Amino acid sequence: MKVAITKYNYHLALLVIFVLAEIVVQPFGDFPLNDDWAYAKPVIGMLNGQKFSIGECPAMTLVTHLVWGFVFVKAGGFSFELLRLSTMVASFIGIVVLFSMLRRITSSSLLSFVGALTYLFVPMYFNLTNTYMTDITFSTILILGVNSAMGYFQNGSKVHLIAVYVFSFMLVFTRQYGIILPFSFLLVSIIQKHERKLALWIGLVSCALILFSLKQYEAYLHTVLPDYASYKYSGEISPLQSKFWITLFKNIRDRHATVALQSIIYLSPFAMVFFFPLLRGLRFLKLVILCFVAGALVFVVFHKEPFPMGNVLSNVNLGTETFYESLSQETVNRLPHTRSETYERWCNRSMLLGMTAMLVLISVFLWRHRSIVKQGLFSNPLRLMLVLLFLFYTLLIFVTESYFDRYHLPLILIGILMVSFISKVCEPYLMPGVTVLILMSYVSMAGTKDYFTLQNKKWEACAFLQKQHGAGPDIVNAGYEYNGWNESKPSAWYLFLFLKQYHYLVQYSPEPGFRLYRSYEFQRYFPYKRDKINIFVNDSIKTYD
């Protein structure tokens, strides 16, 4: 027993930290967050034995995600808390497997522990761990697939080989983007065709089966989804079409800086443990020149690019703001409720400094160990596969229409795995990275706690209106989730972007034609301040408590 505890002490430590973080957040409340409502409705349909359909709102394949959530609610009855629990379990599985992968690469449990925690406390990842969004399911299956590929590369096990394509199937049937996993693995098999030809043939057959299954699934969706459904069918945009190249180059121009920032800045706690060891022995003058050149390059490329607040990390609020005042075209020029100019300036300056440090680190590593890098890319199949995954996924980001900061989570994951190879050439110094990790952990936990506190207050306000006035989503505008969920009934979710038909409005600030009716105060921790959510009533309505 003692031996087992010693062997798995880091796994236990990860579990303890994960549980403590959730205790801090207190992710309770039977309500949807973000797009949860759109994924919960198909789960209810599965529970009721209805014909399978993903619904009109989801744009992804979704099957694996729905089945995973269905397992939990089938056992315990439908609730958003159980759906969120399914995501938490998936998240923890992914973090533990990531730790194991990092330990096999670095041969250091402590360094791998820091790497796994870095990914867990990426604000987007931790926030989405507490939702029923597909991002965590996708990340975890990607981790499992890469872990299987790693096992195959190390020992040639047929079990690992089959597992790669099983997880590839699950990944593609979570999101279409999942096609990057089987094709990256197959391409590695082709490039290294002198080794294990069985992998090549199994890969060709498996990729063909995955594509065939996807086509059959989409043919089925054509029969059950309305023409206006959001689902993105494969083949809608092709490299043979001019639209593909126009979209690609336009998005490269518009998104390249954000992709670089999102991919690098959140893996910095792990990367920074190698910063000082790599600089050791570098002459002072060379270091000064390198820092100056790196800083100038970063300033030129990124000085107009604000810190990536984005869809999940929005100003000093972690979690999407989905009220009328946040997303309506009528309020598009309104400053965010929790905006802090001081915080934004601090973030932007820290971003430039951090990107400079990361560029210096990458430059020193590539220069000092260029022979290893040059020889190692094609000689090490795992590194080659990670590079291919990064390139293919980045390409998909540049050709897709929708674009949110949470789409960068796979790139951050791949980045952490790539950075871990630096441990082969230098000993890490943990203090700088751990310091940044502690700060990022606070942002993740405090921000997500605020997110749940706000949501609980919002749904408390909606429950009051329902109980006191019999007012439901047809006349209460409480934002995207409330009106999209519509008590599990079909909904025209976009109506929350307008005010005309609503008697009551739940948000922070008043709108013309609405007066304050009731307030719900709460404590924020990111930033630390008192705040409140309000019920406003249409001036044409007489309301009595």
XYZ file of C-alpha atoms in Angstrom:
545
model
C 0.000 0.000 0.000
C 2.823 2.366 0.944
C 4.609 1.589 -2.327
C 1.442 2.343 -4.313
C 0.973 5.679 -2.544
C 4.600 6.612 -3.184
C 4.302 5.642 -6.846
C 1.197 7.733 -7.357
C 1.902 10.605 -4.974
C 1.921 13.168 -7.795
C -1.354 11.803 -9.136
C -2.824 12.199 -5.665
C -1.412 15.711 -5.458
C -3.086 16.576 -8.759
C -6.368 15.201 -7.432
C -6.077 17.176 -4.185
C -5.306 20.425 -6.028
C -8.130 19.795 -8.501
C -10.654 19.147 -5.710
C -9.467 22.130 -3.642
C -9.779 24.381 -6.678
C -13.371 23.207 -7.195
C -14.130 23.761 -3.517
C -12.949 27.350 -3.954
C -15.078 27.802 -7.078
C -18.204 26.020 -5.729
C -19.545 25.177 -9.207
C -23.111 24.577 -8.068
C -26.382 25.569 -9.679
C -28.745 23.783 -12.028
C -28.404 26.197 -14.940
C -26.554 26.296 -18.280
C -23.356 28.244 -18.882
C -22.283 29.582 -22.278
C -23.476 27.054 -24.917
C -24.412 24.358 -22.363
C -28.110 24.729 -23.120
C -27.581 23.877 -26.804
C -25.822 20.610 -25.879
C -28.179 19.746 -23.026
C -31.281 19.650 -25.220
C -29.995 16.706 -27.329
C -29.073 14.897 -24.088
C -32.662 15.295 -22.892
C -33.829 13.916 -26.226
C -31.600 10.860 -25.698
C -33.008 10.400 -22.184
C -36.544 10.533 -23.565
C -35.785 8.010 -26.307
C -36.288 10.492 -29.134
C -34.695 10.144 -32.554
C -31.078 11.261 -32.283
C -30.365 14.832 -33.319
C -27.748 17.363 -32.257
C -30.238 20.212 -32.567
C -30.162 23.270 -34.769
C -27.558 25.308 -32.849
C -24.386 23.143 -32.524
C -21.916 23.446 -35.407
C -19.886 20.335 -34.537
C -20.398 16.569 -34.786
C -20.951 16.390 -31.005
C -21.694 12.642 -30.677
C -18.890 11.680 -28.269
C -19.597 14.696 -26.089
C -23.312 13.904 -25.889
C -22.739 10.230 -25.109
C -20.272 11.108 -22.335
C -22.741 13.507 -20.719
C -25.606 11.058 -21.241
C -23.776 8.397 -19.173
C -23.798 10.716 -16.150
C -27.387 11.945 -16.397
C -28.656 8.451 -17.166
C -27.247 7.341 -13.827
C -28.314 10.341 -11.762
C -31.143 12.057 -13.634
C -30.876 15.168 -15.775
C -29.208 18.236 -14.298
C -26.664 20.736 -15.494
C -24.587 19.966 -12.405
C -24.170 16.353 -13.541
C -23.331 17.483 -17.061
C -20.657 19.762 -15.612
C -19.423 16.873 -13.474
C -18.920 14.841 -16.658
C -16.673 17.607 -17.981
C -14.742 17.811 -14.700
C -14.065 14.072 -14.799
C -12.919 14.318 -18.429
C -10.720 17.279 -17.538
C -9.024 15.461 -14.669
C -8.424 12.377 -16.811
C -6.743 14.591 -19.396
C -4.545 16.339 -16.834
C -3.396 13.027 -15.295
C -2.564 11.523 -18.696
C -0.760 14.739 -19.681
C 1.313 14.462 -16.495
C 2.229 10.868 -17.369
C 3.253 11.876 -20.895
C 5.390 14.744 -19.633
C 7.068 12.446 -17.106
C 8.013 10.000 -19.860
C 9.520 12.850 -21.891
C 11.299 14.707 -19.077
C 12.008 11.866 -16.598
C 11.093 14.389 -13.887
C 7.895 14.041 -11.857
C 8.170 17.536 -10.387
C 8.693 19.226 -13.759
C 5.813 17.217 -15.245
C 3.651 18.226 -12.287
C 4.294 21.902 -13.103
C 3.505 21.265 -16.774
C 0.199 19.536 -16.004
C -0.843 22.309 -13.600
C 0.065 24.913 -16.198
C -2.520 23.433 -18.557
C -5.121 22.945 -15.819
C -4.905 26.588 -14.770
C -4.931 28.148 -18.202
C -7.904 30.452 -17.476
C -9.861 29.268 -20.517
C -9.267 25.602 -19.691
C -10.150 25.872 -16.011
C -13.246 27.950 -16.679
C -14.488 25.507 -19.329
C -13.767 22.567 -17.010
C -16.732 23.879 -15.038
C -19.138 23.900 -17.990
C -20.593 21.380 -20.428
C -18.742 22.900 -23.375
C -17.039 20.604 -25.895
C -13.560 22.116 -25.542
C -12.491 19.964 -22.581
C -13.847 16.767 -24.121
C -11.900 17.552 -27.283
C -8.678 18.359 -25.397
C -8.868 15.200 -23.276
C -9.450 12.883 -26.238
C -6.595 14.608 -28.085
C -4.348 13.957 -25.077
C -5.406 10.304 -25.007
C -4.761 9.982 -28.739
C -1.299 11.549 -28.584
C -0.508 9.424 -25.511
C -1.431 6.295 -27.487
C 0.751 7.427 -30.386
C 3.597 8.003 -27.950
C 3.157 4.482 -26.589
C 3.226 3.055 -30.085
C 6.335 5.016 -31.047
C 8.103 3.723 -27.935
C 7.236 0.018 -28.042
C 5.385 -0.708 -31.285
C 2.376 -2.086 -29.424
C -0.568 -2.928 -31.692
C -2.889 -2.025 -28.811
C -1.528 1.523 -28.851
C -1.761 1.607 -32.639
C -5.452 0.672 -32.604
C -6.072 3.050 -29.697
C -4.783 5.990 -31.757
C -7.511 5.461 -34.326
C -10.200 4.668 -31.755
C -9.493 8.016 -30.100
C -9.292 9.617 -33.553
C -12.811 8.386 -34.275
C -14.030 9.764 -30.939
C -12.271 13.069 -31.595
C -13.736 13.526 -35.082
C -17.170 12.750 -33.650
C -16.672 15.447 -31.029
C -15.566 18.113 -33.493
C -14.688 17.938 -37.155
C -11.296 19.470 -36.250
C -10.419 16.068 -34.807
C -9.376 14.903 -38.269
C -5.938 16.375 -37.489
C -5.115 13.430 -35.188
C -5.451 10.456 -37.571
C -3.949 12.321 -40.511
C -0.955 13.574 -38.514
C -0.290 10.050 -37.250
C -0.733 8.640 -40.754
C 1.648 11.208 -42.234
C 4.292 10.275 -39.653
C 3.842 6.644 -40.724
C 4.338 7.652 -44.371
C 7.429 9.772 -43.674
C 8.923 6.940 -41.630
C 7.739 4.242 -44.023
C 10.867 2.167 -43.496
C 9.585 1.342 -40.012
C 6.487 -0.702 -39.155
C 4.632 -0.822 -42.481
C 1.666 -2.271 -40.606
C 1.034 1.165 -39.104
C 0.821 2.655 -42.585
C -1.771 0.192 -43.854
C -3.853 0.265 -40.686
C -3.680 4.042 -40.840
C -4.895 4.218 -44.425
C -7.809 1.889 -43.697
C -8.696 3.668 -40.435
C -8.640 7.142 -41.989
C -10.843 5.890 -44.814
C -13.303 4.410 -42.306
C -13.348 7.620 -40.261
C -14.050 9.751 -43.337
C -16.704 7.296 -44.558
C -18.389 7.315 -41.120
C -18.325 11.106 -41.056
C -19.960 11.300 -44.476
C -22.639 8.799 -43.456
C -23.283 10.723 -40.248
C -23.616 13.996 -42.142
C -25.975 12.339 -44.604
C -28.109 11.372 -41.606
C -27.970 14.900 -40.197
C -29.294 16.208 -43.514
C -32.459 14.209 -42.821
C -33.042 15.453 -39.256
C -31.710 19.024 -39.189
C -33.463 22.055 -40.713
C -31.757 23.921 -43.547
C -30.947 26.835 -41.239
C -29.101 24.645 -38.687
C -25.638 25.797 -37.657
C -23.883 22.478 -38.340
C -20.813 22.873 -40.575
C -20.807 20.097 -43.149
C -17.437 18.858 -44.395
C -16.624 19.919 -47.918
C -18.415 23.278 -47.648
C -15.053 24.934 -48.244
C -12.287 23.255 -50.261
C -8.720 24.178 -51.316
C -10.026 23.869 -54.870
C -12.289 26.862 -54.289
C -11.095 30.468 -54.449
C -13.124 31.153 -51.290
C -10.768 28.872 -49.340
C -7.685 30.899 -50.237
C -9.396 34.259 -49.788
C -10.583 33.209 -46.320
C -7.184 31.731 -45.455
C -5.128 34.818 -46.298
C -7.664 37.195 -44.774
C -7.708 35.253 -41.497
C -3.918 34.917 -41.436
C -3.738 38.705 -41.690
C -6.417 39.247 -39.031
C -5.621 36.423 -36.600
C -1.890 35.651 -36.776
C -0.933 37.883 -33.861
C -3.758 36.606 -31.649
C -2.958 32.974 -32.461
C 0.710 33.564 -31.584
C -0.201 35.311 -28.325
C -2.751 32.722 -27.220
C -0.455 29.833 -28.122
C 2.560 31.198 -26.276
C 1.454 33.379 -23.390
C -0.482 30.705 -21.480
C 2.273 28.098 -21.646
C 4.759 30.617 -20.223
C 4.647 29.240 -16.619
C 6.030 25.942 -17.922
C 8.390 27.482 -20.477
C 9.859 29.946 -17.963
C 11.408 27.125 -15.915
C 13.972 26.793 -18.731
C 14.623 30.516 -19.227
C 17.539 31.094 -16.864
C 19.165 27.660 -17.395
C 19.284 28.259 -21.165
C 20.799 31.715 -20.698
C 23.504 30.415 -18.396
C 26.927 30.899 -19.978
C 25.680 33.375 -22.582
C 27.893 36.459 -22.778
C 26.332 39.601 -21.361
C 26.731 41.661 -24.541
C 25.137 38.940 -26.665
C 22.268 38.698 -24.183
C 21.688 42.468 -24.271
C 21.688 42.524 -28.069
C 19.385 39.507 -28.244
C 16.927 41.025 -25.758
C 16.945 44.335 -27.655
C 16.322 42.680 -31.033
C 13.634 40.391 -29.566
C 11.942 43.285 -27.786
C 11.960 45.420 -30.938
C 10.501 42.577 -33.013
C 7.796 41.880 -30.436
C 6.916 45.576 -30.257
C 6.613 45.884 -34.039
C 4.412 42.775 -34.358
C 2.301 43.014 -31.204
C 2.171 46.617 -29.940
C -1.239 47.172 -31.574
C -2.519 43.794 -30.417
C -4.247 44.022 -27.010
C -3.856 41.324 -24.420
C -6.122 38.431 -25.524
C -9.144 38.975 -23.304
C -11.436 37.274 -25.803
C -14.588 35.231 -25.369
C -13.857 33.476 -22.081
C -11.339 35.832 -20.491
C -13.212 39.092 -20.938
C -11.473 42.105 -19.436
C -11.317 41.382 -15.708
C -14.196 38.947 -15.878
C -13.562 35.254 -16.411
C -16.476 33.637 -18.226
C -18.583 34.942 -21.067
C -20.735 38.016 -20.492
C -23.958 37.128 -22.277
C -26.377 39.917 -21.391
C -28.116 42.224 -23.821
C -25.738 44.996 -22.773
C -22.726 42.778 -23.552
C -23.574 41.379 -26.996
C -26.256 43.522 -28.617
C -25.339 45.663 -31.624
C -27.069 48.547 -29.864
C -24.497 48.459 -27.073
C -21.404 47.480 -29.072
C -19.537 50.693 -28.187
C -20.365 50.480 -24.501
C -17.446 49.832 -22.155
C -17.504 46.417 -20.418
C -18.998 46.444 -16.948
C -15.860 45.200 -15.202
C -13.333 47.075 -17.322
C -10.191 48.327 -15.610
C -7.788 50.544 -17.549
C -5.045 49.898 -14.989
C -5.456 46.150 -15.326
C -5.452 46.374 -19.126
C -2.261 48.463 -19.158
C -0.601 45.986 -16.781
C -1.669 43.048 -18.967
C -0.486 44.673 -22.195
C 2.931 45.578 -20.779
C 3.338 42.160 -19.196
C 2.341 40.599 -22.512
C 5.101 42.447 -24.406
C 7.643 41.586 -21.727
C 6.550 37.945 -21.615
C 6.577 37.567 -25.400
C 10.078 39.071 -25.495
C 11.270 36.587 -22.874
C 9.695 33.698 -24.790
C 11.285 34.822 -28.068
C 14.677 35.049 -26.358
C 14.201 31.564 -24.899
C 13.215 30.059 -28.257
C 16.067 31.818 -30.071
C 18.731 30.686 -27.586
C 17.470 27.114 -27.629
C 17.328 26.914 -31.430
C 20.808 28.441 -31.785
C 22.588 26.505 -29.063
C 21.034 23.188 -29.940
C 20.422 23.673 -33.669
C 22.087 20.407 -34.604
C 19.845 18.459 -32.212
C 16.763 20.310 -33.426
C 17.639 19.762 -37.083
C 18.332 16.061 -36.662
C 15.686 15.376 -34.028
C 12.557 16.590 -35.836
C 12.384 13.738 -38.324
C 14.234 11.180 -36.206
C 11.762 11.503 -33.325
C 8.256 10.538 -34.511
C 6.488 12.099 -31.518
C 8.081 15.508 -32.118
C 7.240 15.255 -35.797
C 3.638 14.390 -34.988
C 3.331 17.313 -32.580
C 4.644 19.706 -35.237
C 2.140 18.343 -37.761
C -0.717 18.624 -35.269
C 0.250 22.230 -34.573
C 0.454 23.127 -38.272
C -2.776 21.381 -39.264
C -4.760 22.799 -36.360
C -3.443 26.315 -37.001
C -4.485 25.968 -40.638
C -8.007 25.016 -39.532
C -8.172 28.092 -37.285
C -7.270 30.234 -40.274
C -9.983 28.803 -42.548
C -12.861 28.625 -40.085
C -15.549 31.296 -39.880
C -16.161 31.232 -36.121
C -13.210 32.089 -33.923
C -13.010 32.179 -30.125
C -10.077 32.191 -27.733
C -11.015 28.721 -26.447
C -10.097 27.318 -29.876
C -6.436 27.795 -28.917
C -6.458 25.192 -26.131
C -5.104 22.391 -28.374
C -2.258 24.681 -29.494
C -1.351 25.443 -25.873
C -1.407 21.704 -25.121
C 0.894 20.917 -28.055
C 3.149 23.787 -27.007
C 3.553 22.388 -23.481
C 4.494 18.980 -24.894
C 7.009 20.554 -27.307
C 8.586 22.713 -24.596
C 9.070 19.644 -22.391
C 11.741 18.370 -24.816
C 14.001 21.232 -23.706
C 14.537 19.208 -20.518
C 16.737 16.901 -22.613
C 19.425 19.581 -22.855
C 19.187 21.593 -19.629
C 18.074 21.343 -16.019
C 15.001 23.452 -15.168
C 14.878 26.192 -12.556
C 11.311 26.105 -11.263
C 10.955 29.346 -9.296
C 10.121 31.795 -12.167
C 7.593 29.429 -13.722
C 5.941 28.498 -10.438
C 5.566 32.201 -9.568
C 3.707 32.879 -12.825
C 1.682 29.679 -12.339
C 0.481 30.797 -8.899
C -0.687 34.109 -10.362
C -2.461 32.362 -13.239
C -4.075 29.920 -10.795
C -5.545 32.801 -8.816
C -7.002 34.360 -11.972
C -8.537 31.012 -12.960
C -10.049 30.139 -9.585
C -11.152 33.613 -8.503
C -12.523 34.478 -11.939
C -14.447 31.220 -12.265
C -15.809 31.609 -8.737
C -17.086 35.080 -9.693
C -18.622 33.594 -12.820
C -20.663 31.116 -10.801
C -21.632 33.702 -8.193
C -22.912 36.000 -10.930
C -24.792 33.170 -12.642
C -26.419 32.066 -9.380
C -27.600 35.611 -8.738
C -28.918 35.939 -12.282
C -30.912 32.720 -12.069
C -32.121 33.685 -8.589
C -33.496 36.879 -10.124
C -35.204 34.868 -12.888
C -36.708 32.473 -10.320
C -38.088 35.472 -8.404
C -39.778 36.821 -11.536
C -41.243 33.408 -12.299
C -42.570 32.916 -8.784
C -43.754 36.449 -8.131
C -45.114 37.392 -11.546
C -45.295 34.165 -13.541
C -42.768 35.734 -15.910
C -40.684 33.344 -18.032
C -38.280 33.579 -20.981
C -41.022 34.886 -23.269
C -41.098 38.220 -21.408
C -37.831 38.122 -19.380
C -34.559 38.991 -21.108
C -31.809 37.540 -18.911
C -29.266 36.925 -21.652
C -28.124 34.212 -24.004
C -28.204 31.184 -21.683
C -31.561 31.920 -20.049
C -33.403 32.685 -23.242
C -31.612 29.979 -25.229
C -32.448 27.297 -22.668
C -36.095 28.440 -22.502
C -36.886 25.793 -19.862
C -35.710 23.062 -22.311
C -38.327 24.059 -24.924
C -37.478 25.182 -28.499
C -36.240 28.752 -28.540
C -35.339 31.622 -30.799
C -32.203 32.253 -28.732
C -31.168 35.384 -30.666
C -34.188 37.344 -29.415
C -32.239 38.315 -26.289
C -30.357 40.758 -28.562
C -33.520 42.883 -28.713
C -35.689 44.545 -26.062
C -39.003 45.309 -27.761
C -41.018 42.289 -26.584
C -39.648 42.038 -23.027
C -41.261 43.205 -19.790
C -38.222 42.522 -17.626
C -34.483 42.862 -18.194
C -31.786 41.205 -16.048
C -28.300 42.697 -16.380
C -25.928 45.213 -14.770
C -27.028 48.555 -16.237
C -30.373 50.150 -17.151
C -31.585 50.655 -20.711
C -33.836 53.419 -22.066
C -37.465 52.630 -21.258
C -36.605 50.395 -18.265
C -36.487 51.300 -14.573
C -34.765 49.586 -11.658
C -36.927 47.036 -9.872
C -34.690 44.829 -7.744
C -30.954 44.284 -7.075
C -28.839 41.267 -6.074
C -25.448 42.077 -4.584
C -22.455 39.752 -4.605
C -18.732 39.728 -3.888
C -16.181 39.582 -6.701
C -12.647 38.283 -6.206
C -11.267 39.106 -9.669
C -11.149 42.025 -9.182
C -11.952 42.171 -5.473
C -15.019 44.410 -5.158
C -18.730 44.426 -4.411
C -20.978 44.165 -7.433
C -24.645 43.642 -8.198
C -26.957 42.295 -10.860
C -30.272 44.080 -11.378
C -33.805 43.445 -12.538
C -35.190 46.269 -14.651
C -38.848 46.529 -15.573
C -40.335 48.075 -18.683
C -41.773 51.513 -17.967
C -45.102 50.382 -19.412
C -45.467 47.623 -16.797
C -46.820 48.154 -13.286
C -45.071 45.769 -10.913
C -45.731 45.031 -7.246
C -43.709 42.825 -4.888
